[in-house]
XYZ file of C-alpha atoms in Angstrom:
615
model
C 0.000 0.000 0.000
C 1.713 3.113 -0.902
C 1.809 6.090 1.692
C -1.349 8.566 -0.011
C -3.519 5.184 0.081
C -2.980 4.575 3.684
C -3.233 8.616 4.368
C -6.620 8.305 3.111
C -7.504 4.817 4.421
C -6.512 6.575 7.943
C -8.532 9.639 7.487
C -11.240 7.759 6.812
C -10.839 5.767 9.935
C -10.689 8.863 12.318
C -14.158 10.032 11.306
C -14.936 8.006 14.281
C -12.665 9.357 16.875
C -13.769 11.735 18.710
C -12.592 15.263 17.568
C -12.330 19.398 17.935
C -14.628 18.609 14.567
C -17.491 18.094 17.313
C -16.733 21.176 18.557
C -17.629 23.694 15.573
C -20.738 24.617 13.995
C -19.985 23.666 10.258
C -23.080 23.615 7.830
C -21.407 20.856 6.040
C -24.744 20.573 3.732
C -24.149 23.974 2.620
C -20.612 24.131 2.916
C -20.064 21.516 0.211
C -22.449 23.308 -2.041
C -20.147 26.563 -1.629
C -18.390 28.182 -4.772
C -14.912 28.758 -3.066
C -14.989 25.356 -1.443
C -16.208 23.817 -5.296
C -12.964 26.138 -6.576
C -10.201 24.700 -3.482
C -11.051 21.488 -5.151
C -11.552 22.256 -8.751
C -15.014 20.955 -8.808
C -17.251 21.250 -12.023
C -20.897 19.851 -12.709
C -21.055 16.404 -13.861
C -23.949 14.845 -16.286
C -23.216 11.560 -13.627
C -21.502 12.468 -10.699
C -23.381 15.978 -9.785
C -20.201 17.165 -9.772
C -16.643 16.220 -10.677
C -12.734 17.495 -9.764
C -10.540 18.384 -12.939
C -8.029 17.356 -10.767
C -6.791 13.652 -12.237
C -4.149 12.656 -8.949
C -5.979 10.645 -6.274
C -3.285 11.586 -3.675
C -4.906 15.449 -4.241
C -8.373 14.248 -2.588
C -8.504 13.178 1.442
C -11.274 11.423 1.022
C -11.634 8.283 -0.935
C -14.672 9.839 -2.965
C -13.141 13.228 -3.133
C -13.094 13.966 -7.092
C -16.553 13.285 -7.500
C -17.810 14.389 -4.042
C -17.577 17.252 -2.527
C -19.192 17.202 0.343
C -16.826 13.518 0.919
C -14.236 15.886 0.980
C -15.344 18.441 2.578
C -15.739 15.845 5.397
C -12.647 14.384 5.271
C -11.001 17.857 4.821
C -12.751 19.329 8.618
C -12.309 15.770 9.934
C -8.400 15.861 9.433
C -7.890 19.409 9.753
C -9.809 19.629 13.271
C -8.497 16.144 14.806
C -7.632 15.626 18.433
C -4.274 14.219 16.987
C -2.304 17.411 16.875
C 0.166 15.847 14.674
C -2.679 15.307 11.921
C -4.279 18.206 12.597
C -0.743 20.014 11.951
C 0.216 18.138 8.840
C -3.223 18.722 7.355
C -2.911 22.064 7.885
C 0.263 23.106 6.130
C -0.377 20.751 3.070
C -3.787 22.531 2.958
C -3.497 25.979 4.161
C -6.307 27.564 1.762
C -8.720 25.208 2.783
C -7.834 25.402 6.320
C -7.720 29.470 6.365
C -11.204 29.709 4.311
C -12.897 27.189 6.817
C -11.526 29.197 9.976
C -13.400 32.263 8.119
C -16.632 30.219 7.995
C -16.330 30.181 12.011
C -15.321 34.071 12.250
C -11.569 33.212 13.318
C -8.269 33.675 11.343
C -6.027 31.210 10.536
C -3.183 30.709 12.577
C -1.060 28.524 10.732
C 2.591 26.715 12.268
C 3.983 25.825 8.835
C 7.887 26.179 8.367
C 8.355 25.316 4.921
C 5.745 27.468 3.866
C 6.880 30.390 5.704
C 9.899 30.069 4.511
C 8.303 29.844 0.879
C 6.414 32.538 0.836
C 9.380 34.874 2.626
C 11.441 33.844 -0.669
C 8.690 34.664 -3.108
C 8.123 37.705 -0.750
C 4.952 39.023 -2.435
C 3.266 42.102 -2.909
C 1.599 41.758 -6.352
C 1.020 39.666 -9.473
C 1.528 40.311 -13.032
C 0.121 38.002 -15.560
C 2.758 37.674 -18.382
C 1.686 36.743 -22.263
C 4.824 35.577 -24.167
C 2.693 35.801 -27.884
C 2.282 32.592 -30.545
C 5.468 30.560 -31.328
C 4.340 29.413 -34.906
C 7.562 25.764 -34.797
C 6.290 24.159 -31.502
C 2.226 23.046 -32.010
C 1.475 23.546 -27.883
C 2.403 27.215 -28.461
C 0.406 28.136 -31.982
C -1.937 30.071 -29.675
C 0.298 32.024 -27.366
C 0.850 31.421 -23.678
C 0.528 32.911 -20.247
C 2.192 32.559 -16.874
C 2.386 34.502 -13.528
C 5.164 36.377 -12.559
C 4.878 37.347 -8.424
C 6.011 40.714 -7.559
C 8.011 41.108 -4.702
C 7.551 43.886 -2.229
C 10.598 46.186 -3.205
C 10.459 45.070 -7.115
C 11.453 47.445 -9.465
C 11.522 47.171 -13.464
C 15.240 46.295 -13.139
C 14.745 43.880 -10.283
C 11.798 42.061 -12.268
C 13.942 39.189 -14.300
C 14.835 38.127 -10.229
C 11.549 37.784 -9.798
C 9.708 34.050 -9.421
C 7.178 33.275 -12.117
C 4.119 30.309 -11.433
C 3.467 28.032 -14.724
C 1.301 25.388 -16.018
C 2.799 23.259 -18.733
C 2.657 19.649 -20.008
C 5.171 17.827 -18.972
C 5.557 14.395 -21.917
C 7.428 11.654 -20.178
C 8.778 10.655 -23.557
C 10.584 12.659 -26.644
C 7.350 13.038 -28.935
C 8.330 14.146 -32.182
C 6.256 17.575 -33.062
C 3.472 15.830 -34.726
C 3.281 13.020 -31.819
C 3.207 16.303 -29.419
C 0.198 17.646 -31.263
C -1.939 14.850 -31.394
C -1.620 14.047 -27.644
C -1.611 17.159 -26.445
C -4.864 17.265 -28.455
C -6.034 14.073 -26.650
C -5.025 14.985 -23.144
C -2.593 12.121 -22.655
C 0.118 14.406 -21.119
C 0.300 15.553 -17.468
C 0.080 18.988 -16.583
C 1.791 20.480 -13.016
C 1.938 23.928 -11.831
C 5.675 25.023 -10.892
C 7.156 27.813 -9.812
C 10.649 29.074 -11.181
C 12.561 32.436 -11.463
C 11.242 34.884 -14.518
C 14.609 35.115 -15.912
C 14.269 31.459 -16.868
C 10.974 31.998 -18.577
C 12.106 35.167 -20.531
C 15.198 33.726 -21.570
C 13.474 30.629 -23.149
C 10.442 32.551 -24.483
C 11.890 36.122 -25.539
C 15.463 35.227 -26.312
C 15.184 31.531 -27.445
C 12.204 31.251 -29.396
C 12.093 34.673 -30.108
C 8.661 36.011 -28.601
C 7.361 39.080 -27.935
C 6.046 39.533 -24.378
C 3.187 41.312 -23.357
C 3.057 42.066 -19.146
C -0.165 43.065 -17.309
C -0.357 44.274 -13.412
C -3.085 42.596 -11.776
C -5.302 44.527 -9.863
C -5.030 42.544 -6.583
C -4.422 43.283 -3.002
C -1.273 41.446 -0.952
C -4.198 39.696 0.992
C -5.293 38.479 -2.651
C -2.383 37.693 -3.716
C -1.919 35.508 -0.343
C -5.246 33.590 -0.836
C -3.884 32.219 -4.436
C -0.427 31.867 -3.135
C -1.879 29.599 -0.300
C -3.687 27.626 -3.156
C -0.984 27.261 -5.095
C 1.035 25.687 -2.540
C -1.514 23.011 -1.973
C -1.218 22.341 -5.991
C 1.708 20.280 -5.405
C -0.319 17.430 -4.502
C -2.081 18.150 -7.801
C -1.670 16.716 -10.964
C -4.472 17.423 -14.612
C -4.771 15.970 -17.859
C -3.561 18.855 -20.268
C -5.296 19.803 -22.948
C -4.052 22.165 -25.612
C -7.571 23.512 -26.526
C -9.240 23.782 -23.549
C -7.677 22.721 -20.143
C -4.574 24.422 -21.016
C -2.163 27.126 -19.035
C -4.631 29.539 -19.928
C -7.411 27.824 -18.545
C -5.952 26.607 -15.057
C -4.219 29.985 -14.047
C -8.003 31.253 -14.610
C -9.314 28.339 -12.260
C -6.120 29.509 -10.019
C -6.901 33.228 -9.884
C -10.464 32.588 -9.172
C -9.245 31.477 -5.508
C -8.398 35.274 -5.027
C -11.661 36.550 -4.384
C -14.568 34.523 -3.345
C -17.018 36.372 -6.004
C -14.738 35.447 -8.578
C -15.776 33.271 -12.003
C -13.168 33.193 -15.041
C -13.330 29.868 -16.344
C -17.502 30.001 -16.504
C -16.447 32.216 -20.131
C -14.680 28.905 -21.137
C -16.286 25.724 -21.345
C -14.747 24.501 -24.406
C -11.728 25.936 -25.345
C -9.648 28.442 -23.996
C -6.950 30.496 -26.137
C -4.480 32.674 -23.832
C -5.623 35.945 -25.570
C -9.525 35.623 -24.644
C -8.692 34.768 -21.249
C -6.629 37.906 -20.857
C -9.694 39.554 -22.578
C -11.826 38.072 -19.510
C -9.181 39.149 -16.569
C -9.540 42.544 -18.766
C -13.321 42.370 -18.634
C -13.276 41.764 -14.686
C -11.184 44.654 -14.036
C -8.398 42.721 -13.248
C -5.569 44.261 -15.918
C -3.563 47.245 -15.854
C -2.383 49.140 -18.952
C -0.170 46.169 -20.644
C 4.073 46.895 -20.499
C 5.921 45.264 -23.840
C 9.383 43.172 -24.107
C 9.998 42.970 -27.439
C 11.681 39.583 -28.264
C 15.403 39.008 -29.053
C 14.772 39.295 -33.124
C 12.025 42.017 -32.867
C 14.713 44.084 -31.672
C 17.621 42.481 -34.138
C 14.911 43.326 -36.927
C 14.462 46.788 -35.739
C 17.975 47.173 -35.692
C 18.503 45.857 -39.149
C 15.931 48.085 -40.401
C 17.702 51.121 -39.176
C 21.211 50.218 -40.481
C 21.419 51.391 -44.302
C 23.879 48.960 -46.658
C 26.973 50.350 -45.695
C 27.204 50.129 -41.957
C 25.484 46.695 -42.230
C 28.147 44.782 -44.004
C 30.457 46.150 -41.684
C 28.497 45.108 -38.915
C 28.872 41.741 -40.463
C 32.829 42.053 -40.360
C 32.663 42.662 -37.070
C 30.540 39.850 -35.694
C 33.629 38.033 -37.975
C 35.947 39.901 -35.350
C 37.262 42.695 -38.200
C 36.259 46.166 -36.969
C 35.354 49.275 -38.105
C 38.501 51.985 -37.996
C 38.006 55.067 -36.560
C 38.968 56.594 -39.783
C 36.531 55.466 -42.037
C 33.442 55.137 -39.378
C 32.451 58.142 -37.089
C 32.111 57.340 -33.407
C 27.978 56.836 -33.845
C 28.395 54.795 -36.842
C 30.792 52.345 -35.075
C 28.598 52.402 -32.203
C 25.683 51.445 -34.409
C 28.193 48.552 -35.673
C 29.443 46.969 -32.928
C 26.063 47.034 -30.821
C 24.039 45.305 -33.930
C 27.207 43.070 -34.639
C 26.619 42.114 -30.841
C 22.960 41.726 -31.222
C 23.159 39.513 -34.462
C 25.847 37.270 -32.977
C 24.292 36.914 -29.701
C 21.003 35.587 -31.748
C 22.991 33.137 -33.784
C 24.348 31.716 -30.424
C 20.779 30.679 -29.228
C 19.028 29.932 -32.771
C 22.087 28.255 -34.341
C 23.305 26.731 -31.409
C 26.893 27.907 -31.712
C 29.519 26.630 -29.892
C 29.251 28.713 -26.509
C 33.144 29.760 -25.068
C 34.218 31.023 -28.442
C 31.004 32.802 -28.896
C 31.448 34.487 -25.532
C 34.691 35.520 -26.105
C 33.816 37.311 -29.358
C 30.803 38.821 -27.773
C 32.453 39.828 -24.824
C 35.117 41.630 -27.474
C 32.477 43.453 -29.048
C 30.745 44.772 -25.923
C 34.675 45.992 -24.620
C 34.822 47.518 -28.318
C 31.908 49.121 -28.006
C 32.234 50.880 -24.337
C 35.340 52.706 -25.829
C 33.103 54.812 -27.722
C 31.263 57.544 -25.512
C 27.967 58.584 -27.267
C 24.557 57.113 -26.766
C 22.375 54.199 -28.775
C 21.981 55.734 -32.041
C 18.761 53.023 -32.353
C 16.001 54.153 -31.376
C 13.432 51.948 -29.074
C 11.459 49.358 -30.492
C 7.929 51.087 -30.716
C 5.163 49.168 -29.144
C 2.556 47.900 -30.829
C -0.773 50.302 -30.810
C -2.648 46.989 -30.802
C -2.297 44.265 -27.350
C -3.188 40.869 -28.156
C -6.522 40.402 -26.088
C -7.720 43.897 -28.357
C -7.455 41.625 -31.382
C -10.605 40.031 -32.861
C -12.154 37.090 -30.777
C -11.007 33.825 -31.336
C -14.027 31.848 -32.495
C -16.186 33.064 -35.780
C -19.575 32.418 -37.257
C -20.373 33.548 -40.823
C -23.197 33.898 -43.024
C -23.028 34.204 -46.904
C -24.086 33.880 -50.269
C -22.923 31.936 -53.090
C -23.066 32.493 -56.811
C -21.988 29.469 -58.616
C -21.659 29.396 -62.843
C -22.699 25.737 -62.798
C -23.848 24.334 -59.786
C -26.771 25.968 -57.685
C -26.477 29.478 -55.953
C -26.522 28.567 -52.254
C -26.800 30.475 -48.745
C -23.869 29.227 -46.528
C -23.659 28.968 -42.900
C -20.217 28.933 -41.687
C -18.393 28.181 -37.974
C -15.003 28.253 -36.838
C -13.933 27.274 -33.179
C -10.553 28.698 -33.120
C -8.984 30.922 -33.982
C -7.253 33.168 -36.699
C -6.770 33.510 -40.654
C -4.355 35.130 -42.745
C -7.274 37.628 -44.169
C -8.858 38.499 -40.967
C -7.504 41.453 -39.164
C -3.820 41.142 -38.068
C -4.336 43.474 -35.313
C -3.330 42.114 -32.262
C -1.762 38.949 -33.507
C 1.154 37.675 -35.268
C 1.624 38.725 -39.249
C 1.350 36.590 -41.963
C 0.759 33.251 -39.502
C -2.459 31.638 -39.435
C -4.319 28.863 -37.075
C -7.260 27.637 -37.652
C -9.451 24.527 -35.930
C -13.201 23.010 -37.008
C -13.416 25.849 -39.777
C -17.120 24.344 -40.973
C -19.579 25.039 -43.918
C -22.964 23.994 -43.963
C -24.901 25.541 -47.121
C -28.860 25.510 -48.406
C -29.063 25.982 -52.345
C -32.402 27.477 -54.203
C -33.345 23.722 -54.538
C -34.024 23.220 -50.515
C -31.057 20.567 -50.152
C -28.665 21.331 -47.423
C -25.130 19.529 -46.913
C -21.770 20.026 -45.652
C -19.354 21.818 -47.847
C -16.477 21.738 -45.884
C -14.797 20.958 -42.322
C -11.310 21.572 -42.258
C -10.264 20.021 -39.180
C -6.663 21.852 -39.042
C -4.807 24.582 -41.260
C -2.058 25.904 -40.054
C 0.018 28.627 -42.331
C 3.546 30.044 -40.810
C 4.597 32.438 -43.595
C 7.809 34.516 -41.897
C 9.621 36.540 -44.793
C 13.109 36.042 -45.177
C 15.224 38.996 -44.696
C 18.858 40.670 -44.800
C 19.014 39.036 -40.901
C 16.667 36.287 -41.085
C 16.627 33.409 -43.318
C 13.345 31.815 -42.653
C 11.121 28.869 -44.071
C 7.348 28.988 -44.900
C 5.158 26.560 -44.339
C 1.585 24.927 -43.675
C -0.040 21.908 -42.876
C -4.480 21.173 -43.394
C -6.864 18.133 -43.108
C -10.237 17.828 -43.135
C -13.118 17.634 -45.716
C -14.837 19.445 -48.831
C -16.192 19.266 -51.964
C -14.983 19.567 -55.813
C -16.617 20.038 -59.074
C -16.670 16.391 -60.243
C -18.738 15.717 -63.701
C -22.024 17.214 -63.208
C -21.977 17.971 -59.492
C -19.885 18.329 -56.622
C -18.317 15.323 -55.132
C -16.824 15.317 -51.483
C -12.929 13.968 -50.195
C -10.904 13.915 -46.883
C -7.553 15.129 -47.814
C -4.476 15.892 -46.020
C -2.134 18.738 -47.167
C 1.380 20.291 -46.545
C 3.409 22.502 -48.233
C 6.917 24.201 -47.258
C 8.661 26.816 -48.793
C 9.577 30.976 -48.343
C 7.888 34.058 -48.177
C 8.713 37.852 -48.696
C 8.124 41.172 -48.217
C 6.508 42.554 -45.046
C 3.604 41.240 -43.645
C 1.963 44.451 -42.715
C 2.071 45.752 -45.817
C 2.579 43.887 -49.187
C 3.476 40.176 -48.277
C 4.340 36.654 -50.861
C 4.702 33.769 -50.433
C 5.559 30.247 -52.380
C 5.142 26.515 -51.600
C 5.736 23.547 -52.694
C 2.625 21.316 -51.722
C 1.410 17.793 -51.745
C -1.490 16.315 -50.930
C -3.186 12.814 -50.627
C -7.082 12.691 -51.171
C -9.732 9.920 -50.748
C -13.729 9.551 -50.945
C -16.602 9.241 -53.266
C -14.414 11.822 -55.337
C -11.464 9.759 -55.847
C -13.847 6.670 -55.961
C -12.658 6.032 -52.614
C -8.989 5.438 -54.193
C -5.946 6.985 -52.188
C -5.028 10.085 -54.888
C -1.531 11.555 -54.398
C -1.296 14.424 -55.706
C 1.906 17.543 -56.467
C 2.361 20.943 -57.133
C 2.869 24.804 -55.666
C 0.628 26.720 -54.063
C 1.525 31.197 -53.828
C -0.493 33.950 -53.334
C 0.521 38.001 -52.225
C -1.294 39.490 -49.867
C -1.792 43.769 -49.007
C -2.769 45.082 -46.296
C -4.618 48.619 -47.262
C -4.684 50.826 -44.403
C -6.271 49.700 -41.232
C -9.257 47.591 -42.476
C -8.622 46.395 -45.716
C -6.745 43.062 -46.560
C -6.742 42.119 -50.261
C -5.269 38.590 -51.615
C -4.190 36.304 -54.314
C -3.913 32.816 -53.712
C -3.877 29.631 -55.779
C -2.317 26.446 -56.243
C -2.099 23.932 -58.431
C -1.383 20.084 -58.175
C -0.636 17.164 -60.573
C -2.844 14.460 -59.637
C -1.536 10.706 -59.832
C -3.611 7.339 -60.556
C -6.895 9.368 -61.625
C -8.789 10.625 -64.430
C -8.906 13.797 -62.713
C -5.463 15.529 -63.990
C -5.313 18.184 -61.560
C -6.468 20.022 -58.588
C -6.398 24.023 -59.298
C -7.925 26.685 -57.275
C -7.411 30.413 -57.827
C -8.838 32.772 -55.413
C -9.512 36.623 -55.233
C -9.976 38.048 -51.779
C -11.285 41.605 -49.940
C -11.803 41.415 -46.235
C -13.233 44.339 -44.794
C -12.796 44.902 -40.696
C -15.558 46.855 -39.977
C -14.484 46.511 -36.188
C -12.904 44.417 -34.001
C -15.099 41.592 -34.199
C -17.228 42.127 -37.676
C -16.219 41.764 -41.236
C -17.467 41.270 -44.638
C -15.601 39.591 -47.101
C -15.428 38.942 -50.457
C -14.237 36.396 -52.859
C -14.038 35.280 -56.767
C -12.566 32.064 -56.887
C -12.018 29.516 -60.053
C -11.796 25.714 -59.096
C -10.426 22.821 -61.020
C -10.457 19.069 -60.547
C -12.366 16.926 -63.044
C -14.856 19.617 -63.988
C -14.562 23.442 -63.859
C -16.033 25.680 -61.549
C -16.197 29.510 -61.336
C -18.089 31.409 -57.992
C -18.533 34.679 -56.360
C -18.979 34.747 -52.677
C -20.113 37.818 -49.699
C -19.506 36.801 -46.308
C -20.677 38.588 -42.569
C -18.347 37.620 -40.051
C -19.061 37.954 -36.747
C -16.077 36.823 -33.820
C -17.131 36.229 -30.697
């Protein structure tokens, strides 16, 4: 019997010794029924138990029938926590100090708690605040497509320069095997990783998300009291016994620092918005819409700032910068002292982001950056760069994440058709950029259900995943394109329009600037089956391109197409051209239009006007 089996088997047992339990005046009835106590354990309604803990570690619950009862635990909880053996009553007590201090409210006292360890804890973390910290979409790892938050506490004599020292709380999956990326996505998808809380200092976080993979981060006060900031602390240290099934759609980081936060006041729901699927920005939309944020501070990611550089040096002082990060430098007699100081600081900025994304070998490396920063204190006059500017737009000010549509289709040879359209999550490469990452694009469940003049209704199209990552290479950067899409739709077959599952990637480069006039060009293949492909397995190969422009604020105009040799069919190719205009009207309505041409046995030519409304 392992130790958290007997722990429970004994607290069980000492319901029936007497106890200071006896002694209070708990409603345990409607205790159990309480919101705070149903957040301490996690507790959502259940279709068969009335009511069920997220929570997926057994060792988490005291009672035997804790993660589907709560009033069981509640029980247990008072039972163990109020027991004539001190020693129990002690060790209960400091694993479960949140429980222990809201149940001593319930009978007008305060907590006095005797708990070394987590004095000592909370004297290191030391807090006074809490910041909720947004590192935005990493477009190569599939768990961070959608962005991320974390909490960074804020200790009591913090300053902007003392923040990095500062100790940030995160919820991540933690695989106990090396999943390759695709093997990552599809669990993480199926909740078949674990997912712990831990606490670790910020520097650590920044480093991997701002430096490493190259994020921006976005960093919001939270408007909470130390007191408030105590309650969720308190919580959080009982979340070591704690243990969920993470989910990258729904019961993700996002998700269970909302379920955390909610422990801060009593009146507060956040995870109610969310019941299935939480991305990071609409839960920082919800903290925003509870009053919870403060005007959002921005750390611009290692190559934000190398770009913003680069964009700033003109031809000739950016070869020389690349001499110097070679270790040949700029003479005083052909470089004035701002020009060399605009050298050796990018030279140091470029080299320094080669050692992380290039994994260069690190003691050389050092010693050549260390050269250029000694190089570059010789020369007194300030940054000639200016600062990165921040972006007007923060991410949870961007358009909601899931979409509903409603258009109408012309069609040269099929039936004209009303369309009904639904996407779940979360972002497309012609709806507004504002707010999110240019020229990427995530999308899950995008669905089309349409009605034609005859009264039939079917499904035109469920694209279970399309993914886009279309970074322009650059002078700095030289960076891939790519995308990846699966699901189901319909093509003009001989006299009507025949339906396929198809899977679809494509990898290649882009250019230009995707806030303004972007390109991009793949090479694709695809494999197709169904009743269009007589239920044969049809490979097909090609390109796929299109340019995109981005006219003032609202507009967004494209050309896409592609178009793919088929193999083993009659069917000789599969061609699609497409003419776009989406309008923003706001944030979260938008009508576009489209022409589009399609070819696979048959020919087809429509014209399509689409409301979109993001919610």
């Amino acid at each position: 019997m392992t130790f958290s089996s007997f722990y429970r088997t004994f607290l069980v047992s000492v319901l029936t010794i007497p106890s200071a339990y006896a002694e209070t005046n708990f409603d345990i009835d409607s205790l159990a029924k309480d919101p705070y106590w149903l957040k301490l354990g996690h507790y959502l309604p259940s279709p068969i138990f009335g009511s069920k803990s997220r929570v997926d570690t057994d060792h988490f619950f005291l009672s035997p029938n804790g993660k589907t009862s709560p009033k069981a635990e509640l029980t247990a909880t008072i039972s163990a926590l109020y027991n004539q053996d001190h020693e129990l009553a002690m060790t209960t007590q400091c694993q479960y100090p949140a429980r222990f201090t809201w149940l001593e409210q319930q009978q007008g006292r305060t907590a006095e708690l005797d708990c070394p360890q987590l004095e000592t804890w909370r004297d290191v973390l030391d807090p006074a605040g809490m910041t909720l910290v947004f590192p935005t979409a990493f477009m190569n790892n599939p768990s961070s497509m959608f962005g991320h938050t974390l909490l960074r506490v804020d200790a009591k004599d913090q300053t902007r320069h003392k923040e990095l020292v500062a100790f940030a709380i995160n919820f991540a999956a933690e695989p106990q095997t090396n999943d390759n990326a695709a093997l990552f996505a599809l669990k993480g998808l199926m909740g078949s990783y674990p997912g712990r809380f831990t606490v670790m200092p910020y520097y650590r976080k920044v480093r991997e998300y701002n430096d490493i993979e190259s994020r921006d981060i976005w960093e919001y006060k939270l408007n909470l009291t130390e007191q408030e900031v105590n309650r969720v602390l308190l919580h959080l240290w009982e979340m070591q016994r704690a243990e969920f099934d993470y989910y990258f759609v729904d019961e993700n980081c996002s998700y269970q620092l909302l379920a955390l936060l909610e422990l801060a006041r009593d009146d507060l729901s956040l995870i109610a918005d969310f019941p299935l699927h939480a991305i990071p920005s609409d839960t920082v939309e919800t903290l925003a819409n509870h009053g919870l944020l403060d005007q959002p501070r921005y750390r611009a990611a290692f190559g934000t700032r190398l770009l913003h550089q680069s964009d700033n040096m003109d031809t000739r002082l950016f070869e020389a910068a690349k001499l110097a990060k070679q270790g040949k430098y700029p003479s005083a007699e052909q470089y004035s002292d701002k020009e060399r100081a605009a050298i050796f600081e990018f030279a140091y900025e470029w080299l320094n982001y080669e050692l992380y994304d290039q994994g260069l070998e690190r003691d050389p490396t050092a010693k050549q950056l260390t050269d250029l920063l000694y190089q570059r204190s010789k020369i007194r006059v300030e940054s000639p760069f200016p600062p990165v500017v921040k972006p007007d737009i923060s991410p949870e000010q961007g358009h909601a994440s899931a979409r509903v549509g409603v258009s109408y289709q012309y069609n040269n040879q099929f039936s004209n058709k009303a369309t009904l359209e639904w996407r779940a999550a979360y972002h497309d490469l012609l709806d507004s950029q504002a707010g999110f990452i240019p020229g990427a694009q995530i999308s899950f469940l995008d669905t089309q259900f349409s009605f034609d003049q005859h009264g039939s209704s079917r499904l035109d199209r469920l694209y279970l995943f399309d993914a886009m990552a279309l970074a322009p290479s650059n002078r700095v950067f030289d960076s891939w394109a790519w995308n990846i899409r699966t699901g189901y739709d319909r093509k003009p077959d001989q006299y009507k329009l025949a339906s396929r599952w198809f899977g679809q990637g494509g990898f290649g480069k882009a250019w230009g600037d995707p806030r303004d006039l972007h390109a991009y060009s793949l090479l694709s293949a695809e494999l197709s089956g169904g009743a269009l492909t007589d239920y044969d397995a049809v490979p097909g190969a090609g390109i796929e391109t299109g340019v995109l422009y981005q006219l003032g604020d609202s507009h967004r105009l494209a050309l896409q197409g592609q178009y793919l040799s088929l193999f083993n069919t009659a069917a000789k190719q599969n061609a699609v051209a497409t003419a776009s205009w989406h309008w923003a009207i706001n944030r979260n309505f938008a009508i576009r239009s489209q022409f589009s041409y399609t070819h696979w046995l048959d020919e087809e030519v429509s014209g399509k006007i689409t409301g979109y409304l993001y919610y």
